[in-house]
Coordinates of C-alpha atoms and ligand atoms in Angstrom, one line a residue:
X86 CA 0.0 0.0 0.0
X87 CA 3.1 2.4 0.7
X88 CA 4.7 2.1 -2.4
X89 CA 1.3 2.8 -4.2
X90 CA 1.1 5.9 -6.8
X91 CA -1.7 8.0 -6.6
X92 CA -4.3 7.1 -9.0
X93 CA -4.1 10.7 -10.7
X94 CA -0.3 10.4 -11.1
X95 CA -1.0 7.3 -13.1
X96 CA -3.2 8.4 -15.1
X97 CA -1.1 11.5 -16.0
X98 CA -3.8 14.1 -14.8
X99 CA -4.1 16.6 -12.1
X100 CA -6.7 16.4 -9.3
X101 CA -9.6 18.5 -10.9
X102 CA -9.9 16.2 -13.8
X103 CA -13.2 16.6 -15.2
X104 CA -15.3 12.9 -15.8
X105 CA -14.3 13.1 -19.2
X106 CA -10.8 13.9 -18.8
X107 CA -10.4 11.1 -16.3
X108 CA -11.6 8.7 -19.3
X109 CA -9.6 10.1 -22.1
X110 CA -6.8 9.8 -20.2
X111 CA -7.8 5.9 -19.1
X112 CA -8.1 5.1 -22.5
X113 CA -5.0 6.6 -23.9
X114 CA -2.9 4.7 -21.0
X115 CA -4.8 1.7 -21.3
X116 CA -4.5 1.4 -24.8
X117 CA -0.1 2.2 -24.6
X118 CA 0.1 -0.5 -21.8
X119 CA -2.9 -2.9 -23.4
X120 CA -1.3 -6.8 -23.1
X121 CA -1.6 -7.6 -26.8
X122 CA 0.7 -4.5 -28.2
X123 CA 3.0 -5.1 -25.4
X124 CA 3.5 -9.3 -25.6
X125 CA 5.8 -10.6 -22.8
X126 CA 6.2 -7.2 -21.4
X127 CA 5.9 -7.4 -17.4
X128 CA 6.5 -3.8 -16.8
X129 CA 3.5 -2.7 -19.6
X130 CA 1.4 -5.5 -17.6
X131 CA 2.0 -4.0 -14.3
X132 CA 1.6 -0.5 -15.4
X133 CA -2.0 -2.0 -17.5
X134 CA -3.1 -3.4 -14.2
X135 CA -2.4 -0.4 -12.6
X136 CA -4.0 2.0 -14.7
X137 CA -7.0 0.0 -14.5
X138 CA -7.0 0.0 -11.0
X139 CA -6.7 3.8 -11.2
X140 CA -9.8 4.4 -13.4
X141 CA -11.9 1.8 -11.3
X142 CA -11.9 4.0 -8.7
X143 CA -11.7 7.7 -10.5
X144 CA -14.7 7.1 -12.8
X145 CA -16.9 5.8 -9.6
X146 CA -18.2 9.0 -7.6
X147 CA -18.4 7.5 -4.8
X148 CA -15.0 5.5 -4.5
X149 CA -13.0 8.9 -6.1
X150 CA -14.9 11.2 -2.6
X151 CA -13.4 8.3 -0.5
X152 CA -10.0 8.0 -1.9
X153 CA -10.3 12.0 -2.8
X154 CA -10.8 12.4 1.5
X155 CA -8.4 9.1 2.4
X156 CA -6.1 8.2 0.0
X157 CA -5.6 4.6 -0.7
X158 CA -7.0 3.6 2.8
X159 CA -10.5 4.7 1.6
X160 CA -10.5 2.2 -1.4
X161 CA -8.5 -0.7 -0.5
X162 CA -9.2 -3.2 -2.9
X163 CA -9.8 -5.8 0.2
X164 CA -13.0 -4.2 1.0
X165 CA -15.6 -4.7 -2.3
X166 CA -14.0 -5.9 -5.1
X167 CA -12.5 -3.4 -6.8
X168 CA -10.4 -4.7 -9.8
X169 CA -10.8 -8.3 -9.1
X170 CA -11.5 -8.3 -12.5
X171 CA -8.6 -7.8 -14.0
X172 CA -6.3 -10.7 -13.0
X173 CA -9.1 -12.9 -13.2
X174 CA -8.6 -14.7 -9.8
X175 CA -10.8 -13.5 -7.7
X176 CA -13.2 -15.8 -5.9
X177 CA -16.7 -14.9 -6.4
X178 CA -17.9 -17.6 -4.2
X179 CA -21.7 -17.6 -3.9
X180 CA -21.9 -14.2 -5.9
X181 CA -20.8 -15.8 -9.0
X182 CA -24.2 -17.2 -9.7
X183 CA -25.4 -13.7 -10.1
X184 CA -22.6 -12.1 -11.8
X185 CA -21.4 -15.0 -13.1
X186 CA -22.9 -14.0 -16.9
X187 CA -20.5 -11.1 -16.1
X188 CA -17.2 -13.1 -16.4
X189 CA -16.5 -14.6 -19.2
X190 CA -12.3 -14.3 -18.7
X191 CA -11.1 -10.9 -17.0
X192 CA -8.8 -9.2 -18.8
X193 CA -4.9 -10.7 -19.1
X194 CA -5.8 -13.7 -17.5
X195 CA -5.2 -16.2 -20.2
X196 CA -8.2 -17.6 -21.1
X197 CA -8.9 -15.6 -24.0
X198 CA -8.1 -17.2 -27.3
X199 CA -6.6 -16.0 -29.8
X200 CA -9.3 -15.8 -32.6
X201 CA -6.9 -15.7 -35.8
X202 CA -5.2 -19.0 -34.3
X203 CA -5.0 -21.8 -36.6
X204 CA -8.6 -23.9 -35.2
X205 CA -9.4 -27.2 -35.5
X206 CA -13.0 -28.0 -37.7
X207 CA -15.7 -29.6 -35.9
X208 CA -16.3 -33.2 -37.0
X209 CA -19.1 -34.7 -38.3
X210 CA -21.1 -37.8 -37.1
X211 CA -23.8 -39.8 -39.1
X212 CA -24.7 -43.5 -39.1
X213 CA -24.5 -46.3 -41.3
X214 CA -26.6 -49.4 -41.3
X215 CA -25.3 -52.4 -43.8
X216 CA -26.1 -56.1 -43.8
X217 CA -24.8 -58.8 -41.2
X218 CA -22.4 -60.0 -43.5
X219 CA -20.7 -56.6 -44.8
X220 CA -19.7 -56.3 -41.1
X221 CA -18.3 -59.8 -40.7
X222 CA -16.3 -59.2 -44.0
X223 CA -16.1 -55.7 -44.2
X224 CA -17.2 -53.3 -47.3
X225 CA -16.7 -50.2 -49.1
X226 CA -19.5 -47.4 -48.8
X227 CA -20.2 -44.3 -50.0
X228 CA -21.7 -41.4 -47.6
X229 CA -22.7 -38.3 -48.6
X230 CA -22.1 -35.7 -46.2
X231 CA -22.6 -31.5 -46.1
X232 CA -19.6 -30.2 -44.7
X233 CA -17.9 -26.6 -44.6
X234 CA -14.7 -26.6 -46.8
X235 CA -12.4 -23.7 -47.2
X236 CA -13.7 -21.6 -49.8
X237 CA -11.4 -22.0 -53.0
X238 CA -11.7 -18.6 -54.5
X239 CA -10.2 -16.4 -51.4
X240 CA -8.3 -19.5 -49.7
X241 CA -9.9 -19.3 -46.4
X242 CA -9.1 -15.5 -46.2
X243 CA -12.9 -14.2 -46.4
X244 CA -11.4 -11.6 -48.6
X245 CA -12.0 -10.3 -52.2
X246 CA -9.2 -11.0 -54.7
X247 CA -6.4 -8.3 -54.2
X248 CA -7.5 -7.2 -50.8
X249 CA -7.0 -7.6 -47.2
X250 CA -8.4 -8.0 -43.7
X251 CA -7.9 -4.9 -41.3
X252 CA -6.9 -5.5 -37.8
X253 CA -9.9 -4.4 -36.2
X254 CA -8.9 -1.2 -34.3
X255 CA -11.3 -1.9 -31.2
X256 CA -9.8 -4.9 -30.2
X257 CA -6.7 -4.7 -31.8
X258 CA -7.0 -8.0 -33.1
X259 CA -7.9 -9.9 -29.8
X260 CA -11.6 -10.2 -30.9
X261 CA -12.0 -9.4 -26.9
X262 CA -12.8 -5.6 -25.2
X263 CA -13.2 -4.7 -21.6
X264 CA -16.3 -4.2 -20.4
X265 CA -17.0 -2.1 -17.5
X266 CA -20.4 -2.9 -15.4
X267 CA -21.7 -1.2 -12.3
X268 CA -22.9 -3.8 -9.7
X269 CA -23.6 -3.5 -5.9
X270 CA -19.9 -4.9 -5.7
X271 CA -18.3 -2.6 -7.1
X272 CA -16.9 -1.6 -11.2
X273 CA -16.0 -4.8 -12.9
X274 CA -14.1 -4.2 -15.8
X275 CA -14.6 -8.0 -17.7
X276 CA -13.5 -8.8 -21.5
X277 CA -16.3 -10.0 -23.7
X278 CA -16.3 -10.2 -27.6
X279 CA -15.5 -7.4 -29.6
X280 CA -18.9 -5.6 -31.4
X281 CA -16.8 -4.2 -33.9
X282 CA -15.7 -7.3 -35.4
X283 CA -17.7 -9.9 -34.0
X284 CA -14.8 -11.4 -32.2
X285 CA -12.7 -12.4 -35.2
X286 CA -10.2 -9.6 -34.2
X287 CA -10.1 -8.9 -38.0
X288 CA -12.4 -6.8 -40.2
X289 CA -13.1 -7.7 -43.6
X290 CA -13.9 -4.9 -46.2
X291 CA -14.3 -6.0 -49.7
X292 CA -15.7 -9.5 -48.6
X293 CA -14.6 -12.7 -51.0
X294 CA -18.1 -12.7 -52.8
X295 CA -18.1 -16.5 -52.8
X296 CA -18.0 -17.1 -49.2
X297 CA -19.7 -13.5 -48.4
X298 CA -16.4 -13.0 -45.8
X299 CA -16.9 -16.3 -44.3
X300 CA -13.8 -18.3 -45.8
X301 CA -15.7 -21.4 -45.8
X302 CA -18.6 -22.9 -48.2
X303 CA -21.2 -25.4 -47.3
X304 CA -20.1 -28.2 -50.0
X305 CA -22.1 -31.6 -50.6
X306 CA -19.5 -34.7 -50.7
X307 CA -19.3 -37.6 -51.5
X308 CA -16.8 -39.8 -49.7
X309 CA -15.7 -43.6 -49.4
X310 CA -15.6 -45.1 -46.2
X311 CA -13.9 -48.4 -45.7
X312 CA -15.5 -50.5 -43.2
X313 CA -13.4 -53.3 -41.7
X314 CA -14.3 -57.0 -41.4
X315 CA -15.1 -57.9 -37.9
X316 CA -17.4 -54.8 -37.0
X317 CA -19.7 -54.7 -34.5
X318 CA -23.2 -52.8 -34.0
X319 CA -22.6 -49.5 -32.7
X320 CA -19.6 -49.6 -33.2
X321 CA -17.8 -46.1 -34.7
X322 CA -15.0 -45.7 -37.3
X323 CA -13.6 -42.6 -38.2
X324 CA -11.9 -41.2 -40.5
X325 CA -9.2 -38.7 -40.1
X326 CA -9.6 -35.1 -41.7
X327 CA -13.5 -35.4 -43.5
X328 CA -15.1 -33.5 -41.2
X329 CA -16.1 -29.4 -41.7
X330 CA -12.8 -27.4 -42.5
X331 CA -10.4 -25.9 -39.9
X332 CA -9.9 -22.2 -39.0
X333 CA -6.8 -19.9 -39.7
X334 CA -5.2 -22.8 -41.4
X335 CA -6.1 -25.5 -38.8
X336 CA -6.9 -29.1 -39.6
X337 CA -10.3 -30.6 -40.9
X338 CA -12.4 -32.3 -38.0
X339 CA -13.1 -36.1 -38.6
X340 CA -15.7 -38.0 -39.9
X341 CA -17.2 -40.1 -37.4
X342 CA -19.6 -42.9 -39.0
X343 CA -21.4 -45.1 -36.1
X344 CA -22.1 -48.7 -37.3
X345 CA -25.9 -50.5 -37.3
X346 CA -25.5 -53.9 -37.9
X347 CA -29.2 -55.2 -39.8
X348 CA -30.7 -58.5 -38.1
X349 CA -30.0 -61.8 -39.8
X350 CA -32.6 -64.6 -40.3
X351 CA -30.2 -66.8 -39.4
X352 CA -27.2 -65.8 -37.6
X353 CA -27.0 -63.9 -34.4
X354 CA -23.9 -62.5 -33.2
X355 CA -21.7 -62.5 -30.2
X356 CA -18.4 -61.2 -30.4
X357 CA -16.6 -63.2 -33.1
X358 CA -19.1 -66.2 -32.7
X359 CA -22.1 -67.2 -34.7
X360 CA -25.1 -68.8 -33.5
X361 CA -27.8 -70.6 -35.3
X362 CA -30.5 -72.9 -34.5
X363 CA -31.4 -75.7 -36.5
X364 CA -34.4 -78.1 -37.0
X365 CA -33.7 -81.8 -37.7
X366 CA -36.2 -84.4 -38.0
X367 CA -36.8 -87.0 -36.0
X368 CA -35.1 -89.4 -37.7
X369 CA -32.6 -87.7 -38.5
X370 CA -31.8 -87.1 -35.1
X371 CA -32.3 -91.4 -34.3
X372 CA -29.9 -92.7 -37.1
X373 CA -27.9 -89.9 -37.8
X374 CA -27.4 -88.0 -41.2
X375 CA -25.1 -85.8 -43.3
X376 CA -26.6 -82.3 -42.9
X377 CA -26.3 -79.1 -44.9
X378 CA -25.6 -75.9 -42.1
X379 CA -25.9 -72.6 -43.5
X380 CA -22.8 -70.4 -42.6
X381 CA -21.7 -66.6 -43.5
X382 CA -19.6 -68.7 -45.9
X383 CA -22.4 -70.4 -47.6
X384 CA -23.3 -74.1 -46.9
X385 CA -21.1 -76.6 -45.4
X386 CA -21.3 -80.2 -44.7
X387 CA -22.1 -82.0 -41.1
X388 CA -22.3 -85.0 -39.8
X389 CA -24.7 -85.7 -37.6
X390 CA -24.2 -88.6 -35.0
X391 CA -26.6 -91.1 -34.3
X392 CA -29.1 -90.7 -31.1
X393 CA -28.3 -86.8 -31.2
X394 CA -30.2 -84.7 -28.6
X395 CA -32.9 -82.2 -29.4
X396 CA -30.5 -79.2 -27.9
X397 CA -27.7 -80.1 -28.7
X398 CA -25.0 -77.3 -29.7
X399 CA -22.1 -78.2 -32.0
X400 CA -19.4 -76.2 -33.1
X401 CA -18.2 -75.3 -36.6
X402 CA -14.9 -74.2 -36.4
X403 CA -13.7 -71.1 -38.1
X404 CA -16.9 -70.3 -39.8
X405 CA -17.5 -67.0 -37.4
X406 CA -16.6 -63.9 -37.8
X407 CA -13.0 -63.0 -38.2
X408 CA -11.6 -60.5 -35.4
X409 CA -11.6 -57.1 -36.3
X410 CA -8.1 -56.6 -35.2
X411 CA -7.4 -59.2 -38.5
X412 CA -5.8 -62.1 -35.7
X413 CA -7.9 -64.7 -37.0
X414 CA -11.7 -65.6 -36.7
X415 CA -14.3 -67.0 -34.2
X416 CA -16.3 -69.8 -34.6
X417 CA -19.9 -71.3 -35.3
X418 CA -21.9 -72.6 -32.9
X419 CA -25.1 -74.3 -34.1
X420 CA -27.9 -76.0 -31.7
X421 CA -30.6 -78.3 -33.6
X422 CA -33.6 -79.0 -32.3
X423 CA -36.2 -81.8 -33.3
X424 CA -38.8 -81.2 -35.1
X425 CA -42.0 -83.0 -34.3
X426 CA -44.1 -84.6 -37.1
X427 CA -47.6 -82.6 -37.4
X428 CA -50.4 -83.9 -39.5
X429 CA -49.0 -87.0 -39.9
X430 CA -51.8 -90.1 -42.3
X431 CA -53.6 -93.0 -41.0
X432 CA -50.6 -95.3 -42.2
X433 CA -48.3 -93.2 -40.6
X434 CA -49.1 -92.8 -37.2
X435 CA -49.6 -96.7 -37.3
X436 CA -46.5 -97.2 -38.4
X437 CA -45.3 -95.0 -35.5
X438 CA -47.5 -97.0 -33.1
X439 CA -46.1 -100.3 -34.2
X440 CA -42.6 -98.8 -33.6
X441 CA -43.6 -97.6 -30.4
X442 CA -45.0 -100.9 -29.3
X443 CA -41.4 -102.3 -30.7
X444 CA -40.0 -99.4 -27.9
X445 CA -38.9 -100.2 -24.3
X446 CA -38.3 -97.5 -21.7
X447 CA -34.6 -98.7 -21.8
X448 CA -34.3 -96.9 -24.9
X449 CA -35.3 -94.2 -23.5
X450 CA -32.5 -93.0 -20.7
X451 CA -33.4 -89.8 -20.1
X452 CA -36.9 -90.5 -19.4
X453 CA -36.4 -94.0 -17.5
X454 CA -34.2 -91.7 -15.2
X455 CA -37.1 -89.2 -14.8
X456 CA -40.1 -90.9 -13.7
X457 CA -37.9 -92.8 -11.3
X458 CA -37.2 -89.8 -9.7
X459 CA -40.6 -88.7 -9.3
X460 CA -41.8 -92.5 -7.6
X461 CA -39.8 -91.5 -4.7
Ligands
LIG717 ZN1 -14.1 -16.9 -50.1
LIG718 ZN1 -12.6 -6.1 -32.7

């Protein structure tokens, strides 16, 4: 507090400034010491903050009677808030809910961006549904997709052929001014984009008539997508710089395309295994047969053993779907089931009885073992 200048002194005026002189001069010091024509200059930051700190309490009629009749002691920036603002650090606690809209980065405290730096482009997301098959082998697609590309005529610059931005002189290019509010608190001086320029730091005269100033065009495209073998539903792939154009020479965004897998008839899916179920008569399951499974690969051979099970699962080896990582490929697993004879003729069903007759419950294990059970 001792080694403090008086506020006047800083400003470079004398102590019966009018109102008006007291902001002329603010803006004349704070625009020699401003952060962004001074980079990496301590001294010019110091003297910034200072001048700041000056003209929070000179331009408030109350605060300039207190430190007119006490000095420094009559606005020590302990009691209120008085250019909290500025360094950005200031705990707001509770009050930050209500000024909070107020805040958006103080002044010099490194959260504003830089709005000519080179910016990445958003990305893009859509989906894709294809068969059960394209994703167990993989596939090429085409997807059509309305991105912003870097208009060609001006090369991103927004400007007409021959001519060129102007720094915007509000903001001097930092697409950010101070704002100075009024609150119970206190002044808070808080940055918030520039009017001037909309933000962009930069103004743009003769605007590149393609892109009205923009630098980008809204362009339908076309693109191949290359799905791999082994993908799963929901699963996303995405592919590196087809997404909306960068800013300031940044790179593109991706292109994110989220995988639906459509339902098979057949085949259901669990990791890199295929399941099926599959009906067999009841003969087929008694003496055994050569049967014809359906696969992702198309029909293959299986022998079926004599006295098979209705439920029974067997297992067709390498005929799921191959691991998207390319290390090889999961399996089949088929369970058959028996199919029970409907509608069956006159001749049949004596047949069937005569067989029956033929029957003793010894053939039948399963079922001997049951009822046994249930006696006790
Ligand atoms: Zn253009
Ligand atoms: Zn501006």
């Amino acid at each position: 507090m001792a080694d403090k200048r008086d506020y006047y002194e800083v400003l470079g005026i004398s102590k019966g400034a009018s109102e008006d002189e007291i902001k002329k001069a603010y803006k004349k010091m704070a625009r020699k010491y401003h952060p962004d024509l001074n980079p990496d200059n301590k001294e010019a930051e110091e003297k910034f903050k200072e001048v700041n700190e000056a003209y929070e309490v000179l331009s408030d009629p109350n605060k300039k009677a207190r430190y007119d009749q006490y000095g420094h002691a009559g606005v020590d920036p302990n009691f209120g808030a008085g250019g909290a603002g500025f360094d950005g650090s200031f705990d707001f606690g509770d009050l930050g809910d209500i000024f909070g809209n107020f805040f958006g980065g103080g002044f010099g405290g490194g959260r504003r961006t830089n709005p000519n730096a080179p910016q990445r482009g958003e990305s893009i997301r859509l989906s894709l549904t294809i068969s059960f098959e394209e994703a167990a082998f993989g596939c090429e697609k085409e997807v059509t997709v309305e991105r912003m590309e870097q208009c060609g005529t001006c090369g991103g610059s927004g400007c007409a052929a021959g001519a060129t931005p102007e720094v915007c002189p509000d903001c001097h290019g930092s697409g950010q001014v101070q704002v100075r509010r009024q609150t119970p608190m206190g002044v808070f001086a808080t940055s918030s984009p520039c009017g001037r320029c909309g933000g962009k730091g930069k103004i743009i005269h003769q605007p590149c008539p393609d892109c009205r100033g923009t630098g980008a065009v809204r362009k339908r495209k076309t693109i191949k997508a290359s799905v791999p073998a082994g993908i799963d539903n929901g699963q996303t792939i995405s592919i590196r710089g087809q997404g909306h154009a960068g800013k300031n020479g940044g790179p593109a965004g991706d292109l994110l395309i989220t995988i639906t897998v459509r339902p098979h008839e057949l085949f259901r899916r669990e990791g890199t295994s295929v399941l099926c179920e599959a009906p067999i008569t009841f003969a087929q399951a008694v003496l055994g047969a050569e049967l014809e499974i359906p696969t992702i690969d198309g029909k293959v051979k299986y022998d079926l053993p004599e006295g098979t099970q209705s439920g029974t699962t067997f297992r067709l080896k390498g005929k799921g779907i191959p691991s998207i990582n390319g290390r090889g490929r999961g399996d089949q697993y088929v369970t058959v089931y028996i199919e029970t004879p409907r509608n069956l003729n006159k001749e049949q069903k004596e047949a069937l009885k005569k067989f029956a007759e033929t029957m003793g419950d010894n053939n039948y294990e399963e079922r001997r073992k049951f009822f046994k059970k249930s006696k006790k």
